[in-house]
Amino acid sequence: MIQKELTDETRKDLKDYFQNRDYMVIAVPKREPARVYVVKATGAVETARRIHGLSPGATVALGRALIGAALLTSLVKHATDQKVLLKIEGNGPIGTIVAEADGKGRVRGFVENPQVETFTKEAEGRTKFDVSRIVGSEGTLTVVKELRLGTPYTSVVPLVSGEIAQDLAYYFSQSEQIPSAVGIGVLVGEDGSVKQAGGFLVQTLGGISDKVVDLLEHRVTELPPVTQLMEEGKRPEDIATMILDGLEPQLIGLKEVEYYCPCDEDVAKSSLLLLTESELNELLEEGPAEVVCKFCGRVYRFTREDLKSGKPQ
Ligand SMILES: [Zn+2]
């Protein structure tokens, strides 16, 4: 694990190293038990948009979920392939949203209705996406932690807003008993492409002083939207420094974030082997059976011969 003061020099090194890449920083105050995670995921969300042909409304909703999943990796071991799956099932027109992330910073996801209509609302003097209308304000948020130690842990909480960030904050406080503040933003350009996407998670841990809790609450409330900060050129380490200003911020973790799908022929084949003999025969009557990966759109084709080699007798 790294442990570095978040000085101007450290921040410049990070900026030079990552440039336009996506990454997450984990920072802590030197003397108080709290953690701050800030992620930039512009490239990952844009990749999701292109893979799935997402409408602007779907880009914002899935983008928020992907960033949320990246922030949820605070619950798994850093730099491992332990993973977290976030599933949002709201009563809005987008249907189910699935996003997954692992301790190495790899994210992937999909939505049921990628072409969902884009709803907007007027707030704070400008037109914003109405994400809770797209997602739905009633439903559930499910988190599945796969720690590779046997059974995955699943927790379900009701949606509290459908805006995703607030729903995650609620999940952290209810299911994990960690008081948390979450901010997530996805900014879509005129042409529908992703201009900025990122988020933060601030958590206070046991033994923290009331004074620092108040200070962090105040900082989070006063913080401009993440995408606005990113538009101004602020990077994850700068945002972490803004939140922890005066508390001697230390950088304790760093990882590149990317949209990555580990699917392969074996995974695709095993999904076909779950079918019954007659379902499979029906599928193979019209030629090779096709499996399309929901996360990345890759198409796998199997002939009867291909499948024989793996089909149990
Ligand atoms: Zn895939």
mmCIF file with all atom_site columns, N, CA, C and O in Angstrom, residues 6 9 30 40 61 76 84 87 90 103 149 164 170 175 184 187 196 200 204-205 220-221 229 235 256 273 303 305-306:
data_model
loop_
_atom_site.group_PDB
_atom_site.id
_atom_site.type_symbol
_atom_site.label_atom_id
_atom_site.label_alt_id
_atom_site.label_comp_id
_atom_site.label_asym_id
_atom_site.label_entity_id
_atom_site.label_seq_id
_atom_site.pdbx_PDB_ins_code
_atom_site.Cartn_x
_atom_site.Cartn_y
_atom_site.Cartn_z
_atom_site.occupancy
_atom_site.B_iso_or_equiv
_atom_site.pdbx_formal_charge
_atom_site.auth_seq_id
_atom_site.auth_comp_id
_atom_site.auth_asym_id
_atom_site.auth_atom_id
_atom_site.pdbx_PDB_model_num
ATOM 1   N N  . LEU A 1 6   ? -0.574  14.170  0.146   1.00 0.00 ? 6   LEU A N  1
ATOM 2   C CA . LEU A 1 6   ? -1.151  14.678  -1.110  1.00 0.00 ? 6   LEU A CA 1
ATOM 3   C C  . LEU A 1 6   ? -0.707  16.119  -1.336  1.00 0.00 ? 6   LEU A C  1
ATOM 4   O O  . LEU A 1 6   ? -1.491  17.054  -1.269  1.00 0.00 ? 6   LEU A O  1
ATOM 5   N N  . GLU A 1 9   ? 3.118   18.502  -5.343  1.00 0.00 ? 9   GLU A N  1
ATOM 6   C CA . GLU A 1 9   ? 4.029   17.710  -6.164  1.00 0.00 ? 9   GLU A CA 1
ATOM 7   C C  . GLU A 1 9   ? 3.443   16.324  -6.474  1.00 0.00 ? 9   GLU A C  1
ATOM 8   O O  . GLU A 1 9   ? 3.480   15.866  -7.625  1.00 0.00 ? 9   GLU A O  1
ATOM 9   N N  . LYS A 1 30  ? -4.699  12.524  7.901   1.00 0.00 ? 30  LYS A N  1
ATOM 10  C CA . LYS A 1 30  ? -3.561  11.889  8.573   1.00 0.00 ? 30  LYS A CA 1
ATOM 11  C C  . LYS A 1 30  ? -3.926  11.374  9.970   1.00 0.00 ? 30  LYS A C  1
ATOM 12  O O  . LYS A 1 30  ? -3.472  10.330  10.389  1.00 0.00 ? 30  LYS A O  1
ATOM 13  N N  . LYS A 1 40  ? -12.485 9.020   -11.480 1.00 0.00 ? 40  LYS A N  1
ATOM 14  C CA . LYS A 1 40  ? -12.774 9.618   -12.789 1.00 0.00 ? 40  LYS A CA 1
ATOM 15  C C  . LYS A 1 40  ? -13.030 8.433   -13.712 1.00 0.00 ? 40  LYS A C  1
ATOM 16  O O  . LYS A 1 40  ? -12.215 7.518   -13.770 1.00 0.00 ? 40  LYS A O  1
ATOM 17  N N  . ALA A 1 61  ? -27.724 7.108   -16.626 1.00 0.00 ? 61  ALA A N  1
ATOM 18  C CA . ALA A 1 61  ? -28.132 6.124   -15.607 1.00 0.00 ? 61  ALA A CA 1
ATOM 19  C C  . ALA A 1 61  ? -27.097 5.005   -15.467 1.00 0.00 ? 61  ALA A C  1
ATOM 20  O O  . ALA A 1 61  ? -26.654 4.694   -14.355 1.00 0.00 ? 61  ALA A O  1
ATOM 21  N N  . VAL A 1 76  ? -14.267 -4.285  -1.035  1.00 0.00 ? 76  VAL A N  1
ATOM 22  C CA . VAL A 1 76  ? -13.479 -5.483  -1.346  1.00 0.00 ? 76  VAL A CA 1
ATOM 23  C C  . VAL A 1 76  ? -11.996 -5.127  -1.256  1.00 0.00 ? 76  VAL A C  1
ATOM 24  O O  . VAL A 1 76  ? -11.630 -3.956  -1.166  1.00 0.00 ? 76  VAL A O  1
ATOM 25  N N  . VAL A 1 84  ? -17.753 -6.647  -6.865  1.00 0.00 ? 84  VAL A N  1
ATOM 26  C CA . VAL A 1 84  ? -19.026 -6.179  -6.342  1.00 0.00 ? 84  VAL A CA 1
ATOM 27  C C  . VAL A 1 84  ? -19.978 -5.981  -7.511  1.00 0.00 ? 84  VAL A C  1
ATOM 28  O O  . VAL A 1 84  ? -19.606 -5.398  -8.535  1.00 0.00 ? 84  VAL A O  1
ATOM 29  N N  . LYS A 1 87  ? -27.047 -4.019  -8.588  1.00 0.00 ? 87  LYS A N  1
ATOM 30  C CA . LYS A 1 87  ? -28.216 -4.190  -9.451  1.00 0.00 ? 87  LYS A CA 1
ATOM 31  C C  . LYS A 1 87  ? -29.313 -3.256  -8.971  1.00 0.00 ? 87  LYS A C  1
ATOM 32  O O  . LYS A 1 87  ? -29.647 -3.242  -7.785  1.00 0.00 ? 87  LYS A O  1
ATOM 33  N N  . GLY A 1 90  ? -35.642 -0.568  -10.573 1.00 0.00 ? 90  GLY A N  1
ATOM 34  C CA . GLY A 1 90  ? -36.622 0.469   -10.262 1.00 0.00 ? 90  GLY A CA 1
ATOM 35  C C  . GLY A 1 90  ? -37.853 0.322   -11.138 1.00 0.00 ? 90  GLY A C  1
ATOM 36  O O  . GLY A 1 90  ? -37.880 -0.500  -12.058 1.00 0.00 ? 90  GLY A O  1
ATOM 37  N N  . GLY A 1 103 ? -11.703 -5.209  -7.534  1.00 0.00 ? 103 GLY A N  1
ATOM 38  C CA . GLY A 1 103 ? -10.688 -4.496  -6.765  1.00 0.00 ? 103 GLY A CA 1
ATOM 39  C C  . GLY A 1 103 ? -9.552  -3.945  -7.614  1.00 0.00 ? 103 GLY A C  1
ATOM 40  O O  . GLY A 1 103 ? -8.764  -3.121  -7.157  1.00 0.00 ? 103 GLY A O  1
ATOM 41  N N  . LEU A 1 149 ? -14.533 -16.360 -1.268  1.00 0.00 ? 149 LEU A N  1
ATOM 42  C CA . LEU A 1 149 ? -14.378 -17.202 -0.084  1.00 0.00 ? 149 LEU A CA 1
ATOM 43  C C  . LEU A 1 149 ? -15.663 -17.984 0.087   1.00 0.00 ? 149 LEU A C  1
ATOM 44  O O  . LEU A 1 149 ? -16.220 -18.051 1.167   1.00 0.00 ? 149 LEU A O  1
ATOM 45  N N  . ILE A 1 164 ? -29.478 7.273   -7.676  1.00 0.00 ? 164 ILE A N  1
ATOM 46  C CA . ILE A 1 164 ? -28.329 6.361   -7.536  1.00 0.00 ? 164 ILE A CA 1
ATOM 47  C C  . ILE A 1 164 ? -27.329 6.785   -6.444  1.00 0.00 ? 164 ILE A C  1
ATOM 48  O O  . ILE A 1 164 ? -27.027 5.975   -5.570  1.00 0.00 ? 164 ILE A O  1
ATOM 49  N N  . TYR A 1 170 ? -27.486 5.505   1.168   1.00 0.00 ? 170 TYR A N  1
ATOM 50  C CA . TYR A 1 170 ? -28.432 4.814   2.045   1.00 0.00 ? 170 TYR A CA 1
ATOM 51  C C  . TYR A 1 170 ? -27.988 3.367   2.258   1.00 0.00 ? 170 TYR A C  1
ATOM 52  O O  . TYR A 1 170 ? -27.999 2.853   3.375   1.00 0.00 ? 170 TYR A O  1
ATOM 53  N N  . SER A 1 175 ? -26.877 -1.030  5.280   1.00 0.00 ? 175 SER A N  1
ATOM 54  C CA . SER A 1 175 ? -26.394 -2.407  5.211   1.00 0.00 ? 175 SER A CA 1
ATOM 55  C C  . SER A 1 175 ? -24.986 -2.581  5.743   1.00 0.00 ? 175 SER A C  1
ATOM 56  O O  . SER A 1 175 ? -24.637 -3.619  6.259   1.00 0.00 ? 175 SER A O  1
ATOM 57  N N  . ILE A 1 184 ? -22.194 11.568  -7.430  1.00 0.00 ? 184 ILE A N  1
ATOM 58  C CA . ILE A 1 184 ? -21.860 10.952  -8.720  1.00 0.00 ? 184 ILE A CA 1
ATOM 59  C C  . ILE A 1 184 ? -22.398 11.839  -9.832  1.00 0.00 ? 184 ILE A C  1
ATOM 60  O O  . ILE A 1 184 ? -23.513 12.350  -9.722  1.00 0.00 ? 184 ILE A O  1
ATOM 61  N N  . LEU A 1 187 ? -21.740 13.844  -17.309 1.00 0.00 ? 187 LEU A N  1
ATOM 62  C CA . LEU A 1 187 ? -22.089 14.970  -18.169 1.00 0.00 ? 187 LEU A CA 1
ATOM 63  C C  . LEU A 1 187 ? -22.013 14.524  -19.622 1.00 0.00 ? 187 LEU A C  1
ATOM 64  O O  . LEU A 1 187 ? -20.980 14.053  -20.085 1.00 0.00 ? 187 LEU A O  1
ATOM 65  N N  . GLN A 1 196 ? -17.758 14.215  -19.176 1.00 0.00 ? 196 GLN A N  1
ATOM 66  C CA . GLN A 1 196 ? -17.137 14.003  -17.862 1.00 0.00 ? 196 GLN A CA 1
ATOM 67  C C  . GLN A 1 196 ? -17.966 12.970  -17.115 1.00 0.00 ? 196 GLN A C  1
ATOM 68  O O  . GLN A 1 196 ? -19.196 12.992  -17.199 1.00 0.00 ? 196 GLN A O  1
ATOM 69  N N  . PHE A 1 200 ? -17.546 10.594  -5.966  1.00 0.00 ? 200 PHE A N  1
ATOM 70  C CA . PHE A 1 200 ? -16.771 10.474  -4.729  1.00 0.00 ? 200 PHE A CA 1
ATOM 71  C C  . PHE A 1 200 ? -17.591 9.755   -3.672  1.00 0.00 ? 200 PHE A C  1
ATOM 72  O O  . PHE A 1 200 ? -18.827 9.703   -3.731  1.00 0.00 ? 200 PHE A O  1
ATOM 73  N N  . THR A 1 204 ? -16.989 8.028   7.206   1.00 0.00 ? 204 THR A N  1
ATOM 74  C CA . THR A 1 204 ? -16.393 8.278   8.522   1.00 0.00 ? 204 THR A CA 1
ATOM 75  C C  . THR A 1 204 ? -16.431 6.964   9.298   1.00 0.00 ? 204 THR A C  1
ATOM 76  O O  . THR A 1 204 ? -17.386 6.196   9.193   1.00 0.00 ? 204 THR A O  1
ATOM 77  N N  . LEU A 1 205 ? -15.379 6.708   10.030  1.00 0.00 ? 205 LEU A N  1
ATOM 78  C CA . LEU A 1 205 ? -15.259 5.436   10.738  1.00 0.00 ? 205 LEU A CA 1
ATOM 79  C C  . LEU A 1 205 ? -15.308 5.675   12.250  1.00 0.00 ? 205 LEU A C  1
ATOM 80  O O  . LEU A 1 205 ? -15.218 6.823   12.710  1.00 0.00 ? 205 LEU A O  1
ATOM 81  N N  . VAL A 1 220 ? -18.773 18.368  2.010   1.00 0.00 ? 220 VAL A N  1
ATOM 82  C CA . VAL A 1 220 ? -19.532 17.619  1.006   1.00 0.00 ? 220 VAL A CA 1
ATOM 83  C C  . VAL A 1 220 ? -20.745 18.423  0.529   1.00 0.00 ? 220 VAL A C  1
ATOM 84  O O  . VAL A 1 220 ? -21.065 18.463  -0.657  1.00 0.00 ? 220 VAL A O  1
ATOM 85  N N  . THR A 1 221 ? -21.409 19.097  1.484   1.00 0.00 ? 221 THR A N  1
ATOM 86  C CA . THR A 1 221 ? -22.576 19.908  1.125   1.00 0.00 ? 221 THR A CA 1
ATOM 87  C C  . THR A 1 221 ? -22.181 21.076  0.226   1.00 0.00 ? 221 THR A C  1
ATOM 88  O O  . THR A 1 221 ? -22.906 21.429  -0.694  1.00 0.00 ? 221 THR A O  1
ATOM 89  N N  . LEU A 1 229 ? -16.617 20.313  -11.379 1.00 0.00 ? 229 LEU A N  1
ATOM 90  C CA . LEU A 1 229 ? -15.216 20.380  -10.965 1.00 0.00 ? 229 LEU A CA 1
ATOM 91  C C  . LEU A 1 229 ? -14.309 19.801  -12.045 1.00 0.00 ? 229 LEU A C  1
ATOM 92  O O  . LEU A 1 229 ? -13.251 20.345  -12.348 1.00 0.00 ? 229 LEU A O  1
ATOM 93  N N  . ARG A 1 235 ? -8.972  17.086  -10.908 1.00 0.00 ? 235 ARG A N  1
ATOM 94  C CA . ARG A 1 235 ? -8.768  15.661  -11.050 1.00 0.00 ? 235 ARG A CA 1
ATOM 95  C C  . ARG A 1 235 ? -9.095  14.976  -9.723  1.00 0.00 ? 235 ARG A C  1
ATOM 96  O O  . ARG A 1 235 ? -9.276  15.654  -8.710  1.00 0.00 ? 235 ARG A O  1
ATOM 97  N N  . GLU A 1 256 ? -5.970  2.270   -11.703 1.00 0.00 ? 256 GLU A N  1
ATOM 98  C CA . GLU A 1 256 ? -6.531  2.644   -12.987 1.00 0.00 ? 256 GLU A CA 1
ATOM 99  C C  . GLU A 1 256 ? -7.919  2.013   -13.093 1.00 0.00 ? 256 GLU A C  1
ATOM 100 O O  . GLU A 1 256 ? -8.157  0.923   -12.582 1.00 0.00 ? 256 GLU A O  1
ATOM 101 N N  . LEU A 1 273 ? -24.862 -24.645 -21.888 1.00 0.00 ? 273 LEU A N  1
ATOM 102 C CA . LEU A 1 273 ? -24.965 -25.977 -21.285 1.00 0.00 ? 273 LEU A CA 1
ATOM 103 C C  . LEU A 1 273 ? -25.984 -26.015 -20.154 1.00 0.00 ? 273 LEU A C  1
ATOM 104 O O  . LEU A 1 273 ? -26.315 -27.067 -19.639 1.00 0.00 ? 273 LEU A O  1
ATOM 105 N N  . THR A 1 303 ? -21.369 -24.583 -32.921 1.00 0.00 ? 303 THR A N  1
ATOM 106 C CA . THR A 1 303 ? -22.075 -25.616 -33.676 1.00 0.00 ? 303 THR A CA 1
ATOM 107 C C  . THR A 1 303 ? -22.337 -26.787 -32.729 1.00 0.00 ? 303 THR A C  1
ATOM 108 O O  . THR A 1 303 ? -21.812 -26.818 -31.618 1.00 0.00 ? 303 THR A O  1
ATOM 109 N N  . GLU A 1 305 ? -21.167 -29.654 -32.987 1.00 0.00 ? 305 GLU A N  1
ATOM 110 C CA . GLU A 1 305 ? -19.865 -30.304 -32.735 1.00 0.00 ? 305 GLU A CA 1
ATOM 111 C C  . GLU A 1 305 ? -19.106 -29.605 -31.602 1.00 0.00 ? 305 GLU A C  1
ATOM 112 O O  . GLU A 1 305 ? -18.566 -30.241 -30.715 1.00 0.00 ? 305 GLU A O  1
ATOM 113 N N  . ASP A 1 306 ? -19.105 -28.264 -31.661 1.00 0.00 ? 306 ASP A N  1
ATOM 114 C CA . ASP A 1 306 ? -18.396 -27.479 -30.629 1.00 0.00 ? 306 ASP A CA 1
ATOM 115 C C  . ASP A 1 306 ? -18.916 -27.820 -29.244 1.00 0.00 ? 306 ASP A C  1
ATOM 116 O O  . ASP A 1 306 ? -18.167 -27.919 -28.283 1.00 0.00 ? 306 ASP A O  1
#
